[in-house]
Amino acid sequence: MKFYIKFNLNFLLLLLFFLYSFFYVIDLSLFNIFQLNNVVQMILFVFLMIIFFGKNLRYLKNIKYFTVSVLILTLFLISAVVTKRLYLINYALFIINGMTVDFRKIVNSSFWGTLIATLTVVGASKMGILSDLVYITGGRISHSFGFSYFSHLSFLVLYLFLNYLFLRGKSITYFEIIGLFAIDYLVYSTTTNRLSHYLGIFVLLMFVLAIKLNWIKFKSYFFKIFSLCSYSVGLLLSIYIANHYDPGEVIWRNLNHLLSNRLGFQKLAFALYQPQLFGNDIQMVGNYEIEILNRIVTENSFYLDSGFLYSWLGYGILFTTLLIILYTSIFYKAYKNNDKAIYIWCMVIFFFSFINNTWVNITYNPLLFMLGGSLLASNVGYEKQ
């Protein structure tokens, strides 16, 4: 009976994560489910607390598990209250409950929930159920395919690539890889999102060179230092660039134009908000009303897309410090174990976090669940699934 209860609690966690991943992607679309959001978050909270008390209390005697759990829950809770993003509490409970669950099963739940929801939104758009918003970006036409913004589909596909490649591992065929290259180009040609496109190519090339052909080995001293320092340096570099950006200098102006005014918004962010221990409630605004084939009016808009800076200003100094420690521990563990798929995944999150805020999200990016295999692996084993 005891094993039966544990089995079902783990299955319940995976089912909840699948459904939450599905719901999150649907929430990015033009489906009108805003009113359901609070209800879903409350239901999730209740079930996640049941899972926590049902299967995790016995691990609290483990000092490392207890310390990590308290830090995650406390800082996520405080940041949730300060920033008014209460879903962070559920994120914390998902991570804590998932630390003793096989990471492959977590990734599998994320992959299928995200994939099915993405296909649902795109399919609804092609059938005319959802609008296909059209933007003019850099003189090119960008389609949203049923999502509320044209870039959503491109970064969802990037994370689906990471999930899929991790699950398939070395057994993936070159035919599949060619298919993924084709999907990456097709998404880029219709959404025109350069960063996701280039990172998608980077992921596929690195996977072929490092895993399929074994030509790249992440065992040199450089890769060790990179795993230990990259996220900290990324944060410091982002802060430096935001504070030293000068639109009067040609190189800065050209770089800002290439990044769609992200540097200007980052500098503005530091003028509007000061770094706090527990963050700020950052308000991002923009003109949502657009006309097909007409340029979007961006006057009085404000976006902070950098994951590093949004976390620093929005979630707070302590939260960001914890996040860097967690990601660095996963990155370093991947280096020590020569886990190339996870190492590549950590690299992509690092690069992506300079101008996109997705490193906190656990639905389509479940990498933080790897804590069970990094900080805790020597003391807390996975339960039988």
PDB file of C-alpha atoms in Angstrom, residues 188-353:
ATOM      1  CA  TYR A 188      11.829  31.453 -38.940  1.00  0.00           C
ATOM      2  CA  SER A 189      10.508  32.227 -42.433  1.00  0.00           C
ATOM      3  CA  THR A 190       7.010  32.868 -41.057  1.00  0.00           C
ATOM      4  CA  THR A 191       7.759  34.451 -37.650  1.00  0.00           C
ATOM      5  CA  THR A 192      11.078  36.167 -38.610  1.00  0.00           C
ATOM      6  CA  ASN A 193      12.453  35.718 -35.084  1.00  0.00           C
ATOM      7  CA  ARG A 194      16.220  35.696 -35.609  1.00  0.00           C
ATOM      8  CA  LEU A 195      17.445  34.774 -32.125  1.00  0.00           C
ATOM      9  CA  SER A 196      15.345  31.618 -31.790  1.00  0.00           C
ATOM     10  CA  HIS A 197      16.296  30.649 -35.353  1.00  0.00           C
ATOM     11  CA  TYR A 198      20.034  31.027 -34.784  1.00  0.00           C
ATOM     12  CA  LEU A 199      19.891  29.277 -31.417  1.00  0.00           C
ATOM     13  CA  GLY A 200      17.912  26.463 -33.021  1.00  0.00           C
ATOM     14  CA  ILE A 201      20.678  26.005 -35.593  1.00  0.00           C
ATOM     15  CA  PHE A 202      23.272  26.191 -32.798  1.00  0.00           C
ATOM     16  CA  VAL A 203      21.467  23.492 -30.784  1.00  0.00           C
ATOM     17  CA  LEU A 204      21.189  21.123 -33.741  1.00  0.00           C
ATOM     18  CA  LEU A 205      24.803  21.626 -34.856  1.00  0.00           C
ATOM     19  CA  MET A 206      26.141  21.184 -31.326  1.00  0.00           C
ATOM     20  CA  PHE A 207      24.043  18.064 -30.893  1.00  0.00           C
ATOM     21  CA  VAL A 208      25.412  16.549 -34.088  1.00  0.00           C
ATOM     22  CA  LEU A 209      29.043  17.511 -33.401  1.00  0.00           C
ATOM     23  CA  ALA A 210      29.112  16.735 -29.675  1.00  0.00           C
ATOM     24  CA  ILE A 211      26.714  13.809 -29.326  1.00  0.00           C
ATOM     25  CA  LYS A 212      26.214  12.090 -32.679  1.00  0.00           C
ATOM     26  CA  LEU A 213      29.795  12.436 -33.926  1.00  0.00           C
ATOM     27  CA  ASN A 214      31.493  12.918 -30.532  1.00  0.00           C
ATOM     28  CA  TRP A 215      33.836  15.494 -32.061  1.00  0.00           C
ATOM     29  CA  ILE A 216      33.337  18.006 -29.209  1.00  0.00           C
ATOM     30  CA  LYS A 217      34.058  17.002 -25.618  1.00  0.00           C
ATOM     31  CA  PHE A 218      33.059  19.291 -22.777  1.00  0.00           C
ATOM     32  CA  LYS A 219      35.928  18.156 -20.529  1.00  0.00           C
ATOM     33  CA  SER A 220      38.525  20.885 -21.043  1.00  0.00           C
ATOM     34  CA  TYR A 221      39.333  23.535 -18.450  1.00  0.00           C
ATOM     35  CA  PHE A 222      37.559  26.158 -20.564  1.00  0.00           C
ATOM     36  CA  PHE A 223      34.241  24.328 -20.360  1.00  0.00           C
ATOM     37  CA  LYS A 224      34.699  23.888 -16.621  1.00  0.00           C
ATOM     38  CA  ILE A 225      35.207  27.623 -16.092  1.00  0.00           C
ATOM     39  CA  PHE A 226      32.373  28.398 -18.491  1.00  0.00           C
ATOM     40  CA  SER A 227      29.971  26.203 -16.518  1.00  0.00           C
ATOM     41  CA  LEU A 228      30.986  27.832 -13.220  1.00  0.00           C
ATOM     42  CA  CYS A 229      31.087  31.486 -14.288  1.00  0.00           C
ATOM     43  CA  SER A 230      28.820  32.028 -17.296  1.00  0.00           C
ATOM     44  CA  TYR A 231      25.557  32.854 -15.512  1.00  0.00           C
ATOM     45  CA  SER A 232      27.205  35.201 -13.009  1.00  0.00           C
ATOM     46  CA  VAL A 233      29.160  36.950 -15.760  1.00  0.00           C
ATOM     47  CA  GLY A 234      26.008  37.121 -17.892  1.00  0.00           C
ATOM     48  CA  LEU A 235      24.153  38.994 -15.169  1.00  0.00           C
ATOM     49  CA  LEU A 236      27.037  41.401 -14.527  1.00  0.00           C
ATOM     50  CA  LEU A 237      27.545  42.015 -18.241  1.00  0.00           C
ATOM     51  CA  SER A 238      23.818  42.697 -18.736  1.00  0.00           C
ATOM     52  CA  ILE A 239      23.833  45.220 -15.897  1.00  0.00           C
ATOM     53  CA  TYR A 240      26.961  46.898 -17.296  1.00  0.00           C
ATOM     54  CA  ILE A 241      25.551  47.179 -20.826  1.00  0.00           C
ATOM     55  CA  ALA A 242      22.208  48.548 -19.610  1.00  0.00           C
ATOM     56  CA  ASN A 243      23.890  51.245 -17.525  1.00  0.00           C
ATOM     57  CA  HIS A 244      26.528  52.209 -20.113  1.00  0.00           C
ATOM     58  CA  TYR A 245      24.336  52.156 -23.210  1.00  0.00           C
ATOM     59  CA  ASP A 246      24.736  55.486 -25.026  1.00  0.00           C
ATOM     60  CA  PRO A 247      22.417  56.088 -28.006  1.00  0.00           C
ATOM     61  CA  GLY A 248      24.738  58.898 -29.097  1.00  0.00           C
ATOM     62  CA  GLU A 249      27.460  56.432 -30.077  1.00  0.00           C
ATOM     63  CA  VAL A 250      27.107  54.721 -33.441  1.00  0.00           C
ATOM     64  CA  ILE A 251      28.082  51.232 -32.261  1.00  0.00           C
ATOM     65  CA  TRP A 252      25.521  51.314 -29.441  1.00  0.00           C
ATOM     66  CA  ARG A 253      22.836  52.743 -31.726  1.00  0.00           C
ATOM     67  CA  ASN A 254      23.392  50.067 -34.368  1.00  0.00           C
ATOM     68  CA  LEU A 255      23.394  47.299 -31.766  1.00  0.00           C
ATOM     69  CA  ASN A 256      20.179  48.645 -30.267  1.00  0.00           C
ATOM     70  CA  HIS A 257      18.571  48.708 -33.719  1.00  0.00           C
ATOM     71  CA  LEU A 258      19.666  45.101 -34.319  1.00  0.00           C
ATOM     72  CA  LEU A 259      18.093  44.107 -30.985  1.00  0.00           C
ATOM     73  CA  SER A 260      14.792  45.908 -31.684  1.00  0.00           C
ATOM     74  CA  ASN A 261      15.388  48.692 -29.119  1.00  0.00           C
ATOM     75  CA  ARG A 262      16.016  46.226 -26.291  1.00  0.00           C
ATOM     76  CA  LEU A 263      19.064  48.161 -25.060  1.00  0.00           C
ATOM     77  CA  GLY A 264      17.042  51.370 -24.868  1.00  0.00           C
ATOM     78  CA  PHE A 265      14.359  49.632 -22.817  1.00  0.00           C
ATOM     79  CA  GLN A 266      16.996  48.070 -20.550  1.00  0.00           C
ATOM     80  CA  LYS A 267      18.494  51.469 -19.798  1.00  0.00           C
ATOM     81  CA  LEU A 268      15.012  52.857 -19.179  1.00  0.00           C
ATOM     82  CA  ALA A 269      14.326  49.984 -16.773  1.00  0.00           C
ATOM     83  CA  PHE A 270      17.144  51.103 -14.477  1.00  0.00           C
ATOM     84  CA  ALA A 271      15.767  54.652 -14.576  1.00  0.00           C
ATOM     85  CA  LEU A 272      12.308  53.426 -13.569  1.00  0.00           C
ATOM     86  CA  TYR A 273      13.249  50.731 -11.033  1.00  0.00           C
ATOM     87  CA  GLN A 274      15.993  50.279  -8.470  1.00  0.00           C
ATOM     88  CA  PRO A 275      17.349  46.830  -7.568  1.00  0.00           C
ATOM     89  CA  GLN A 276      15.678  45.561  -4.395  1.00  0.00           C
ATOM     90  CA  LEU A 277      16.330  42.505  -2.260  1.00  0.00           C
ATOM     91  CA  PHE A 278      12.862  41.164  -3.043  1.00  0.00           C
ATOM     92  CA  GLY A 279      12.166  42.805  -6.390  1.00  0.00           C
ATOM     93  CA  ASN A 280       9.688  45.235  -7.935  1.00  0.00           C
ATOM     94  CA  ASP A 281       6.316  44.921  -9.606  1.00  0.00           C
ATOM     95  CA  ILE A 282       7.489  45.764 -13.119  1.00  0.00           C
ATOM     96  CA  GLN A 283       4.768  47.047 -15.409  1.00  0.00           C
ATOM     97  CA  MET A 284       5.371  46.381 -19.105  1.00  0.00           C
ATOM     98  CA  VAL A 285       3.070  48.115 -21.576  1.00  0.00           C
ATOM     99  CA  GLY A 286       2.601  48.246 -25.317  1.00  0.00           C
ATOM    100  CA  ASN A 287       0.038  48.981 -27.987  1.00  0.00           C
ATOM    101  CA  TYR A 288      -1.819  45.715 -28.556  1.00  0.00           C
ATOM    102  CA  GLU A 289      -4.200  46.997 -31.266  1.00  0.00           C
ATOM    103  CA  ILE A 290      -2.739  46.364 -34.718  1.00  0.00           C
ATOM    104  CA  GLU A 291      -3.981  46.271 -38.275  1.00  0.00           C
ATOM    105  CA  ILE A 292      -2.997  43.597 -40.749  1.00  0.00           C
ATOM    106  CA  LEU A 293       0.052  44.622 -42.811  1.00  0.00           C
ATOM    107  CA  ASN A 294       0.329  47.937 -40.942  1.00  0.00           C
ATOM    108  CA  ARG A 295       3.228  48.827 -38.682  1.00  0.00           C
ATOM    109  CA  ILE A 296       2.663  48.555 -34.939  1.00  0.00           C
ATOM    110  CA  VAL A 297       2.707  51.845 -33.051  1.00  0.00           C
ATOM    111  CA  THR A 298       5.231  51.459 -30.231  1.00  0.00           C
ATOM    112  CA  GLU A 299       5.059  54.898 -28.644  1.00  0.00           C
ATOM    113  CA  ASN A 300       4.888  54.783 -24.837  1.00  0.00           C
ATOM    114  CA  SER A 301       5.647  51.055 -24.854  1.00  0.00           C
ATOM    115  CA  PHE A 302       8.039  49.457 -22.389  1.00  0.00           C
ATOM    116  CA  TYR A 303       9.348  45.895 -22.410  1.00  0.00           C
ATOM    117  CA  LEU A 304      12.170  44.283 -20.459  1.00  0.00           C
ATOM    118  CA  ASP A 305      12.978  41.111 -22.356  1.00  0.00           C
ATOM    119  CA  SER A 306      16.341  40.300 -20.761  1.00  0.00           C
ATOM    120  CA  GLY A 307      15.967  37.368 -18.393  1.00  0.00           C
ATOM    121  CA  PHE A 308      18.977  38.456 -16.364  1.00  0.00           C
ATOM    122  CA  LEU A 309      17.765  42.046 -15.916  1.00  0.00           C
ATOM    123  CA  TYR A 310      14.095  41.196 -15.427  1.00  0.00           C
ATOM    124  CA  SER A 311      15.045  38.804 -12.673  1.00  0.00           C
ATOM    125  CA  TRP A 312      17.454  41.320 -11.088  1.00  0.00           C
ATOM    126  CA  LEU A 313      14.961  44.192 -11.068  1.00  0.00           C
ATOM    127  CA  GLY A 314      11.681  42.273 -11.005  1.00  0.00           C
ATOM    128  CA  TYR A 315      12.212  39.205  -8.833  1.00  0.00           C
ATOM    129  CA  GLY A 316      14.927  40.735  -6.687  1.00  0.00           C
ATOM    130  CA  ILE A 317      18.596  40.370  -5.782  1.00  0.00           C
ATOM    131  CA  LEU A 318      18.134  37.349  -3.511  1.00  0.00           C
ATOM    132  CA  PHE A 319      15.889  35.492  -5.963  1.00  0.00           C
ATOM    133  CA  THR A 320      18.326  36.117  -8.831  1.00  0.00           C
ATOM    134  CA  THR A 321      21.282  35.006  -6.733  1.00  0.00           C
ATOM    135  CA  LEU A 322      19.481  31.758  -5.896  1.00  0.00           C
ATOM    136  CA  LEU A 323      18.568  31.242  -9.543  1.00  0.00           C
ATOM    137  CA  ILE A 324      22.183  31.685 -10.638  1.00  0.00           C
ATOM    138  CA  ILE A 325      23.351  29.226  -7.973  1.00  0.00           C
ATOM    139  CA  LEU A 326      20.790  26.657  -9.099  1.00  0.00           C
ATOM    140  CA  TYR A 327      21.584  26.983 -12.801  1.00  0.00           C
ATOM    141  CA  THR A 328      25.334  27.002 -12.125  1.00  0.00           C
ATOM    142  CA  SER A 329      25.063  23.818 -10.051  1.00  0.00           C
ATOM    143  CA  ILE A 330      23.199  22.085 -12.897  1.00  0.00           C
ATOM    144  CA  PHE A 331      25.679  23.412 -15.460  1.00  0.00           C
ATOM    145  CA  TYR A 332      28.709  22.261 -13.457  1.00  0.00           C
ATOM    146  CA  LYS A 333      27.165  18.852 -12.774  1.00  0.00           C
ATOM    147  CA  ALA A 334      26.637  18.428 -16.523  1.00  0.00           C
ATOM    148  CA  TYR A 335      30.313  19.230 -17.040  1.00  0.00           C
ATOM    149  CA  LYS A 336      31.461  16.752 -14.359  1.00  0.00           C
ATOM    150  CA  ASN A 337      29.258  13.959 -15.713  1.00  0.00           C
ATOM    151  CA  ASN A 338      30.020  14.798 -19.350  1.00  0.00           C
ATOM    152  CA  ASP A 339      26.255  15.094 -19.851  1.00  0.00           C
ATOM    153  CA  LYS A 340      26.435  16.809 -23.215  1.00  0.00           C
ATOM    154  CA  ALA A 341      22.693  17.242 -23.785  1.00  0.00           C
ATOM    155  CA  ILE A 342      22.249  19.090 -20.484  1.00  0.00           C
ATOM    156  CA  TYR A 343      25.445  21.094 -21.048  1.00  0.00           C
ATOM    157  CA  ILE A 344      24.126  22.303 -24.422  1.00  0.00           C
ATOM    158  CA  TRP A 345      20.760  23.057 -22.805  1.00  0.00           C
ATOM    159  CA  CYS A 346      22.478  25.195 -20.134  1.00  0.00           C
ATOM    160  CA  MET A 347      24.417  27.053 -22.832  1.00  0.00           C
ATOM    161  CA  VAL A 348      21.240  27.878 -24.735  1.00  0.00           C
ATOM    162  CA  ILE A 349      19.488  29.197 -21.618  1.00  0.00           C
ATOM    163  CA  PHE A 350      22.544  31.341 -20.889  1.00  0.00           C
ATOM    164  CA  PHE A 351      22.615  32.924 -24.369  1.00  0.00           C
ATOM    165  CA  PHE A 352      18.832  33.256 -24.540  1.00  0.00           C
ATOM    166  CA  SER A 353      18.654  35.045 -21.180  1.00  0.00           C
TER     167      SER A 353
END
